[in-house]
Short mmCIF file of C-alpha atoms and ligand atoms in Angstrom, two decimals:
data_model
loop_
_atom_site.label_atom_id
_atom_site.label_comp_id
_atom_site.label_asym_id
_atom_site.label_seq_id
_atom_site.Cartn_x
_atom_site.Cartn_y
_atom_site.Cartn_z
CA MET Y 1 5.71 -29.40 -3.96
CA LYS Y 2 2.36 -27.74 -3.19
CA ASN Y 3 0.92 -25.64 -5.38
CA ILE Y 4 2.53 -22.43 -5.98
CA GLN Y 5 0.21 -19.14 -5.83
CA MET Y 6 0.70 -15.42 -5.51
CA VAL Y 7 -0.99 -15.12 -2.37
CA ASP Y 8 -2.00 -18.42 -0.11
CA LEU Y 9 -5.01 -16.89 1.94
CA LYS Y 10 -6.33 -20.33 2.55
CA GLY Y 11 -2.95 -21.74 4.02
CA GLN Y 12 -2.70 -18.78 6.15
CA TYR Y 13 -5.92 -19.20 7.29
CA LYS Y 14 -5.86 -22.44 8.27
CA LYS Y 15 -3.47 -21.72 10.97
CA ILE Y 16 -5.75 -19.48 12.84
CA GLU Y 17 -9.23 -20.57 11.77
CA ALA Y 18 -9.87 -21.80 15.52
CA VAL Y 19 -9.57 -17.85 16.46
CA VAL Y 20 -10.79 -16.11 13.62
CA ASN Y 21 -13.98 -18.42 13.74
CA ALA Y 22 -14.80 -17.89 17.25
CA SER Y 23 -14.26 -13.97 16.96
CA ILE Y 24 -16.48 -14.34 14.00
CA LEU Y 25 -19.13 -16.10 15.61
CA GLU Y 26 -18.95 -13.84 18.63
CA VAL Y 27 -20.52 -11.20 16.06
CA LEU Y 28 -23.04 -13.45 15.10
CA ASP Y 29 -23.74 -13.86 18.30
CA THR Y 30 -24.54 -10.37 19.45
CA THR Y 31 -25.37 -9.14 15.72
CA ALA Y 32 -23.94 -5.99 16.33
CA PHE Y 33 -23.21 -6.12 12.97
CA ILE Y 34 -22.62 -2.58 12.39
CA ASN Y 35 -19.95 -0.43 14.72
CA GLY Y 36 -19.99 -2.88 17.13
CA PRO Y 37 -17.78 -3.44 19.63
CA LYS Y 38 -15.30 -5.60 17.53
CA VAL Y 39 -14.55 -2.51 15.56
CA ASN Y 40 -13.70 -0.15 18.69
CA ALA Y 41 -11.32 -3.09 20.00
CA PHE Y 42 -9.62 -3.55 16.77
CA GLN Y 43 -9.07 0.09 16.56
CA LYS Y 44 -7.90 0.58 19.81
CA ASN Y 45 -5.59 -2.36 19.29
CA LEU Y 46 -4.25 -1.14 16.06
CA GLU Y 47 -3.41 2.76 17.31
CA THR Y 48 -1.75 0.74 20.02
CA TYR Y 49 0.23 -1.16 17.64
CA LEU Y 50 0.78 1.85 15.58
CA GLY Y 51 1.63 4.26 17.92
CA VAL Y 52 -0.76 6.60 16.50
CA LYS Y 53 -3.63 8.53 18.47
CA HIS Y 54 -6.29 7.88 16.06
CA VAL Y 55 -7.44 5.09 13.78
CA ILE Y 56 -10.42 6.02 11.85
CA PRO Y 57 -12.13 2.28 10.29
CA CYS Y 58 -13.59 2.59 6.99
CA ALA Y 59 -14.73 0.73 4.04
CA ASN Y 60 -11.43 0.05 2.13
CA GLY Y 61 -8.74 1.94 1.17
CA THR Y 62 -10.01 3.97 -1.55
CA ASP Y 63 -12.46 5.49 0.67
CA ALA Y 64 -9.88 5.97 3.23
CA LEU Y 65 -7.95 7.81 1.06
CA GLN Y 66 -10.78 10.14 -0.29
CA ILE Y 67 -12.10 10.68 3.15
CA ALA Y 68 -8.67 11.69 4.29
CA MET Y 69 -8.66 14.33 1.01
CA MET Y 70 -12.55 15.46 2.68
CA GLY Y 71 -11.21 15.79 5.90
CA LEU Y 72 -8.09 17.55 5.30
CA GLY Y 73 -10.80 20.46 2.93
CA LEU Y 74 -9.12 19.86 -0.10
CA LYS Y 75 -11.02 22.01 -2.77
CA PRO Y 76 -11.70 21.39 -6.42
CA GLY Y 77 -9.24 23.00 -8.38
CA ASP Y 78 -6.58 22.18 -5.28
CA GLU Y 79 -3.12 20.81 -6.87
CA VAL Y 80 -2.48 16.71 -5.31
CA ILE Y 81 0.93 15.75 -6.46
CA THR Y 82 1.02 11.92 -6.54
CA ALA Y 83 3.51 9.37 -7.69
CA ASP Y 84 3.20 8.10 -11.38
CA PHE Y 85 3.93 4.46 -10.68
CA THR Y 86 0.96 3.41 -8.37
CA PHE Y 87 -2.43 1.50 -8.37
CA ALA Y 88 -5.12 3.47 -10.08
CA ALA Y 89 -6.98 4.29 -6.42
CA THR Y 90 -4.38 6.78 -5.81
CA VAL Y 91 -5.13 9.06 -8.22
CA GLU Y 92 -8.41 7.94 -8.72
CA VAL Y 93 -9.59 9.75 -5.64
CA ILE Y 94 -7.72 12.96 -6.31
CA ALA Y 95 -9.61 13.09 -9.79
CA LEU Y 96 -13.07 12.19 -8.08
CA LEU Y 97 -13.19 15.00 -5.97
CA GLN Y 98 -11.95 17.16 -8.37
CA LEU Y 99 -8.88 18.36 -6.91
CA THR Y 100 -6.18 18.48 -9.72
CA PRO Y 101 -3.91 15.15 -9.50
CA VAL Y 102 -0.30 15.89 -10.71
CA LEU Y 103 1.70 13.00 -11.56
CA VAL Y 104 5.29 12.80 -11.07
CA ASP Y 105 8.40 10.18 -11.71
CA VAL Y 106 9.96 7.98 -9.07
CA GLU Y 107 12.68 6.76 -7.91
CA PRO Y 108 14.68 3.85 -9.68
CA ASP Y 109 15.51 1.79 -7.13
CA THR Y 110 13.06 2.06 -4.26
CA PHE Y 111 9.80 2.68 -7.10
CA ASN Y 112 8.63 5.61 -4.62
CA ILE Y 113 7.87 9.24 -5.42
CA ASP Y 114 10.95 11.00 -6.33
CA VAL Y 115 11.47 14.07 -4.36
CA GLU Y 116 13.47 16.26 -6.59
CA ALA Y 117 9.85 16.02 -8.81
CA ILE Y 118 7.79 16.86 -5.93
CA LYS Y 119 9.61 19.85 -5.63
CA LYS Y 120 10.08 20.72 -9.02
CA ALA Y 121 6.24 19.81 -9.65
CA ILE Y 122 5.03 22.44 -6.80
CA THR Y 123 3.01 25.74 -7.90
CA PRO Y 124 1.05 28.23 -6.07
CA LYS Y 125 -1.96 26.02 -6.12
CA THR Y 126 -0.10 22.57 -4.99
CA LYS Y 127 -2.31 21.81 -1.39
CA ALA Y 128 -1.23 17.82 -0.74
CA ILE Y 129 1.40 15.65 -1.15
CA VAL Y 130 0.37 12.06 -1.50
CA PRO Y 131 3.37 9.51 -1.10
CA VAL Y 132 2.80 5.62 -1.70
CA HIS Y 133 4.87 3.54 0.22
CA LEU Y 134 4.82 1.01 -2.83
CA PHE Y 135 5.33 -2.87 -2.32
CA GLY Y 136 6.05 -2.47 1.27
CA GLN Y 137 8.87 0.07 1.52
CA CYS Y 138 8.53 3.92 2.83
CA ALA Y 139 9.08 6.87 0.56
CA ASN Y 140 11.45 9.16 1.91
CA MET Y 141 9.48 10.78 4.70
CA GLU Y 142 11.46 12.77 6.02
CA ALA Y 143 12.74 15.08 2.86
CA ILE Y 144 8.93 15.16 2.33
CA MET Y 145 7.74 16.19 5.42
CA GLU Y 146 10.55 18.91 4.91
CA ILE Y 147 9.17 19.93 1.62
CA ALA Y 148 5.51 19.93 2.96
CA ASN Y 149 6.52 21.99 6.20
CA ALA Y 150 8.24 24.75 3.95
CA HIS Y 151 5.41 25.05 1.62
CA ASN Y 152 2.84 24.53 4.06
CA LEU Y 153 1.35 21.56 2.14
CA TYR Y 154 -0.67 18.65 3.74
CA VAL Y 155 1.25 15.19 3.39
CA ILE Y 156 -1.34 11.69 3.22
CA GLU Y 157 0.47 9.01 3.39
CA ASP Y 158 -0.76 5.99 0.72
CA ASN Y 159 -0.06 2.95 3.33
CA ALA Y 160 -2.48 0.29 1.59
CA GLN Y 161 0.87 -1.67 0.69
CA ALA Y 162 3.06 -1.30 4.31
CA ILE Y 163 1.06 -1.53 7.48
CA GLY Y 164 4.13 -2.57 9.93
CA ALA Y 165 6.78 -1.28 7.80
CA ASN Y 166 8.91 1.24 9.91
CA PHE Y 167 10.49 4.75 8.51
CA THR Y 168 14.01 5.33 10.04
CA TYR Y 169 14.69 8.80 10.15
CA ILE Y 170 18.59 9.85 9.51
CA ASN Y 171 19.27 9.95 13.05
CA GLY Y 172 18.17 6.56 13.85
CA ASP Y 173 14.63 7.35 15.36
CA LYS Y 174 11.72 4.89 13.81
CA LYS Y 175 8.38 5.33 13.43
CA LYS Y 176 5.45 3.23 11.65
CA ALA Y 177 4.47 4.09 7.90
CA GLY Y 178 1.19 5.87 7.76
CA THR Y 179 1.81 7.55 11.18
CA ILE Y 180 4.50 10.27 10.07
CA GLY Y 181 2.16 12.49 7.30
CA HIS Y 182 -0.65 14.34 8.20
CA ALA Y 183 -3.13 11.23 7.79
CA GLY Y 184 -2.61 8.27 6.45
CA SER Y 185 -4.63 5.60 4.62
CA THR Y 186 -4.44 1.87 4.56
CA SER Y 187 -6.80 -0.81 3.15
CA PHE Y 188 -7.28 -4.31 4.76
CA PHE Y 189 -8.24 -6.00 1.01
CA PRO Y 190 -7.49 -9.60 1.62
CA SER Y 191 -4.11 -9.91 -0.01
CA LYS Y 192 -2.72 -7.09 1.59
CA ASN Y 193 -0.06 -7.63 4.78
CA LEU Y 194 -2.82 -7.36 7.05
CA GLY Y 195 -6.04 -8.37 5.02
CA CYS Y 196 -9.91 -9.15 6.17
CA TYR Y 197 -12.27 -11.78 4.48
CA GLY Y 198 -14.02 -9.13 2.64
CA ASP Y 199 -13.30 -5.10 2.12
CA GLY Y 200 -11.95 -3.00 4.93
CA GLY Y 201 -9.25 0.11 5.29
CA ALA Y 202 -8.65 3.10 7.90
CA ILE Y 203 -6.95 6.55 8.15
CA PHE Y 204 -4.75 7.30 10.72
CA THR Y 205 -3.62 10.63 12.32
CA ASN Y 206 -2.15 12.21 15.08
CA ASP Y 207 -4.58 15.41 14.73
CA ASP Y 208 -7.47 15.65 17.40
CA ASP Y 209 -9.38 18.27 15.29
CA LEU Y 210 -8.42 16.08 12.13
CA ALA Y 211 -9.46 12.65 13.43
CA HIS Y 212 -13.39 14.40 14.66
CA THR Y 213 -13.94 16.00 11.65
CA ILE Y 214 -13.15 12.27 9.60
CA ARG Y 215 -15.32 10.41 12.34
CA GLY Y 216 -18.35 12.77 10.96
CA ILE Y 217 -17.31 12.43 7.53
CA VAL Y 218 -17.54 8.57 7.74
CA ASN Y 219 -20.82 8.69 8.90
CA HIS Y 220 -23.07 11.06 6.59
CA GLY Y 221 -21.11 13.90 8.10
CA MET Y 222 -23.13 13.42 11.42
CA TYR Y 223 -21.53 14.58 14.69
CA GLU Y 224 -24.53 14.46 16.57
CA ARG Y 225 -27.35 11.96 15.39
CA TYR Y 226 -29.69 13.47 12.31
CA HIS Y 227 -27.31 16.35 12.29
CA HIS Y 228 -25.73 16.80 8.92
CA ASP Y 229 -23.03 19.44 9.47
CA VAL Y 230 -20.71 18.63 6.77
CA VAL Y 231 -21.07 16.55 3.25
CA GLY Y 232 -19.99 13.11 4.47
CA VAL Y 233 -20.38 9.54 2.93
CA ASN Y 234 -21.13 6.00 4.39
CA SER Y 235 -17.95 4.54 4.94
CA ARG Y 236 -18.03 1.40 7.26
CA LEU Y 237 -15.49 -1.29 8.45
CA ASP Y 238 -18.05 -4.19 9.31
CA SER Y 239 -18.18 -5.61 12.61
CA ILE Y 240 -17.01 -9.57 10.73
CA GLN Y 241 -13.90 -7.84 9.44
CA ALA Y 242 -13.25 -6.32 12.17
CA ALA Y 243 -13.38 -9.67 13.80
CA VAL Y 244 -11.18 -10.87 11.50
CA LEU Y 245 -8.62 -8.29 11.91
CA GLU Y 246 -8.89 -8.39 15.72
CA ALA Y 247 -7.52 -11.68 15.16
CA LYS Y 248 -4.81 -11.07 13.03
CA LEU Y 249 -3.44 -8.16 14.33
CA PRO Y 250 -1.39 -9.84 16.93
CA HIS Y 251 0.09 -12.05 13.82
CA LEU Y 252 1.03 -8.84 11.57
CA ASP Y 253 4.80 -8.89 12.85
CA ALA Y 254 5.46 -12.68 12.49
CA TYR Y 255 3.30 -12.11 9.01
CA ASN Y 256 5.81 -9.37 8.24
CA ALA Y 257 8.66 -11.83 9.27
CA ALA Y 258 7.83 -14.47 6.84
CA ARG Y 259 7.68 -12.29 3.64
CA ILE Y 260 10.94 -10.68 4.78
CA ALA Y 261 12.39 -14.18 5.16
CA ALA Y 262 11.12 -14.81 1.94
CA ALA Y 263 12.61 -11.85 0.24
CA ASN Y 264 15.93 -12.71 2.08
CA LYS Y 265 15.83 -16.03 0.40
CA TYR Y 266 14.84 -14.83 -3.51
CA ASP Y 267 17.69 -12.19 -2.73
CA ASP Y 268 20.35 -14.98 -1.85
CA ALA Y 269 19.30 -17.07 -5.15
CA PHE Y 270 19.20 -14.04 -7.47
CA LYS Y 271 22.59 -12.73 -6.16
CA ASP Y 272 25.07 -13.79 -9.00
CA GLU Y 273 22.90 -12.78 -11.85
CA ASP Y 274 23.33 -9.90 -13.61
CA LYS Y 275 20.14 -9.65 -15.48
CA ILE Y 276 18.35 -9.15 -12.50
CA THR Y 277 18.31 -6.28 -9.85
CA VAL Y 278 16.93 -7.24 -6.79
CA PRO Y 279 14.34 -5.11 -4.85
CA PHE Y 280 16.38 -2.07 -2.78
CA ARG Y 281 15.87 -1.77 0.54
CA ASN Y 282 16.55 1.16 2.35
CA GLY Y 283 17.77 0.95 5.85
CA SER Y 284 17.00 -2.00 8.04
CA GLU Y 285 15.36 -5.10 7.29
CA ASP Y 286 12.21 -3.93 9.07
CA ASN Y 287 11.87 -1.07 6.99
CA HIS Y 288 10.61 -3.08 3.63
CA VAL Y 289 7.86 -5.62 4.56
CA PHE Y 290 7.10 -7.01 0.85
CA HIS Y 291 3.62 -6.59 -0.21
CA GLN Y 292 5.06 -7.28 -3.36
CA TYR Y 293 8.93 -8.95 -4.03
CA THR Y 294 9.33 -7.20 -7.39
CA LEU Y 295 12.48 -7.51 -9.80
CA LYS Y 296 14.00 -5.64 -12.57
CA VAL Y 297 15.37 -7.45 -15.25
CA THR Y 298 17.29 -6.13 -17.98
CA GLY Y 299 18.71 -8.08 -21.46
CA VAL Y 300 15.46 -10.48 -20.73
CA ASP Y 301 12.54 -10.42 -22.51
CA ARG Y 302 10.25 -9.65 -19.64
CA ASP Y 303 7.19 -10.59 -20.88
CA ALA Y 304 8.54 -13.82 -22.12
CA LEU Y 305 9.85 -14.31 -18.85
CA VAL Y 306 5.89 -13.61 -17.26
CA LYS Y 307 4.67 -16.89 -19.97
CA HIS Y 308 7.55 -18.87 -19.27
CA LEU Y 309 6.58 -18.86 -15.80
CA ASN Y 310 3.09 -19.07 -15.53
CA GLU Y 311 3.68 -22.29 -18.13
CA ASN Y 312 5.47 -24.28 -14.96
CA GLY Y 313 2.66 -23.48 -12.59
CA ILE Y 314 4.28 -20.27 -11.39
CA PRO Y 315 2.10 -17.23 -10.89
CA CYS Y 316 3.59 -13.98 -10.73
CA GLY Y 317 2.38 -10.13 -11.80
CA VAL Y 318 3.49 -7.18 -13.58
CA TYR Y 319 2.69 -4.22 -11.20
CA TYR Y 320 2.46 -2.00 -12.95
CA PRO Y 321 2.38 -2.36 -16.78
CA ILE Y 322 1.05 1.21 -17.83
CA PRO Y 323 2.08 4.64 -15.91
CA LEU Y 324 -1.04 6.54 -14.39
CA HIS Y 325 -0.03 9.49 -16.81
CA LYS Y 326 -0.59 7.52 -19.67
CA GLN Y 327 -3.90 5.95 -18.85
CA LYS Y 328 -7.25 7.31 -20.51
CA ALA Y 329 -9.10 8.38 -17.53
CA TYR Y 330 -5.60 10.50 -16.60
CA THR Y 331 -3.38 11.91 -18.92
CA ASP Y 332 -3.01 15.57 -19.51
CA GLU Y 333 -1.73 17.80 -22.12
CA ARG Y 334 0.89 19.44 -19.24
CA TYR Y 335 2.36 16.12 -18.94
CA ASN Y 336 6.04 15.97 -20.64
CA GLU Y 337 7.45 12.17 -21.53
CA ALA Y 338 10.58 13.48 -20.75
CA ASP Y 339 9.83 14.18 -17.09
CA PHE Y 340 8.51 10.21 -16.74
CA LYS Y 341 12.32 8.73 -17.64
CA VAL Y 342 11.74 6.04 -15.04
CA THR Y 343 7.82 4.70 -14.89
CA ASN Y 344 8.14 4.74 -18.42
CA GLN Y 345 11.51 2.11 -18.01
CA LEU Y 346 10.12 0.35 -15.10
CA VAL Y 347 6.53 -1.04 -16.97
CA LYS Y 348 9.22 -2.88 -19.14
CA GLU Y 349 11.25 -4.51 -16.79
CA VAL Y 350 9.37 -5.28 -13.79
CA ILE Y 351 8.12 -8.41 -12.57
CA SER Y 352 6.87 -9.24 -8.89
CA LEU Y 353 7.43 -13.11 -7.87
CA PRO Y 354 4.87 -14.80 -5.54
CA MET Y 355 4.93 -13.06 -1.98
CA HIS Y 356 3.16 -14.44 0.71
CA THR Y 357 3.61 -15.47 4.39
CA GLU Y 358 3.11 -19.23 3.51
CA LEU Y 359 5.85 -19.80 0.88
CA ASP Y 360 8.32 -22.81 1.73
CA ASP Y 361 12.03 -23.45 0.42
CA GLU Y 362 11.23 -25.90 -2.06
CA GLN Y 363 8.98 -23.50 -3.48
CA ILE Y 364 11.39 -20.44 -3.72
CA ASP Y 365 14.11 -23.12 -4.70
CA PHE Y 366 11.77 -23.94 -7.80
CA ILE Y 367 11.00 -20.26 -8.74
CA THR Y 368 14.32 -19.07 -8.13
CA THR Y 369 15.66 -21.91 -10.41
CA THR Y 370 13.31 -21.81 -13.34
CA ILE Y 371 13.93 -18.22 -13.43
CA LYS Y 372 17.61 -18.58 -13.44
CA THR Y 373 17.29 -21.61 -16.24
CA PHE Y 374 15.59 -19.30 -18.39
CA ILE Y 375 17.21 -15.98 -18.58
CA ASN Y 376 20.72 -17.87 -19.03
CA GLU Y 377 19.59 -19.96 -21.92
C1 LIG E 1 -4.54 -1.92 -2.68
C2 LIG E 1 -4.69 -0.33 -2.63
C3 LIG E 1 -5.26 0.83 -2.82
C4 LIG E 1 -6.93 0.49 -2.56
O1 LIG E 1 -7.08 -0.21 -1.52
P1 LIG E 1 -8.79 -1.01 -1.29
O2 LIG E 1 -9.23 -1.37 -0.35
O3 LIG E 1 -8.79 -1.90 -2.60
O4 LIG E 1 -9.98 0.26 -1.79
C5 LIG E 1 -5.00 2.10 -2.53
N1 LIG E 1 -3.88 2.33 -3.16
C6 LIG E 1 -2.75 1.26 -3.05
C7 LIG E 1 -1.44 1.58 -3.35
C8 LIG E 1 -3.20 -0.11 -3.04
O5 LIG E 1 -2.17 -1.37 -3.15
#
């Protein structure tokens, strides 16, 4: 059996090596390292793929969130509601811009932001909601957009984990994750579903004015060379990363399909295990692209299971072990533990299994058998 990895970047690279190498060599040959034609080409291709009017590439997914908030004109003191159960980047940029993060609980089945908790958290100072499409599946964007419209709030989708996923409306319409809110952000960190070979990110929007504002912000607030109209940042996707992404984008749907196929096999292996809850999927199969395959275990010592798997050569992860409202940097005396029942429970129960495009049946069988033997001992 091949060594089991949490993410197999090498196996994936080897299959597209010739195309990626040629694409990178083109950049070296033209020496258009910054804002070269590859960046523009990738941007256009991603706009077409997502069905969104504007993709603005930037340096990473954390910058993308920050720049989206800057572009929307959020000001110190504005309250921004986001999920308690996510990677710290989401709340970090809110705090960095001196906005006030308002963390709220998530749903126990999807792990995504709880719509009722959003409603409860809205105050006259609330200006935006940042749903995170955690582990590859959209938050309830239909309900979130309704709340946002009713209260005149912006919605910024943190789509770092769900690129290529669809969101299905009650009437059956579908849209790509990240293209529904006023802005969406994503990350091309190597292990994400569409990863480059370094850092990268992008902002999405259908709003022409916002896109224009953001294009200036990513470039030192310049709309005309050496005219700095607003305070900006320097955040660029470099041409070499764009070359990698241009080569990989045509494979994104196949990559996501491979993740879904692996998830289906995991689900099937665990179907008779009452101590294991497999990931909940909302709607049709293309709604969850499994950035992570995350189980909930009950009546099992989760940390002992992690240790046992690691001892058997099976890497796994606990995303996330501490709720954000308990992190030193983000505690706030206004928070009440009773409002975080779900996240406080999830941090004890979740375990994410190896998930990538190169998992084979033998590996999945070994992983699931090892888990089932341990929990039924
Ligand atoms: C990865 C990630 C980010 C940050 O992306 P970087 O490119 O690493 O800055 C933000 N939010 C979520 C939910 C993520 O998973």
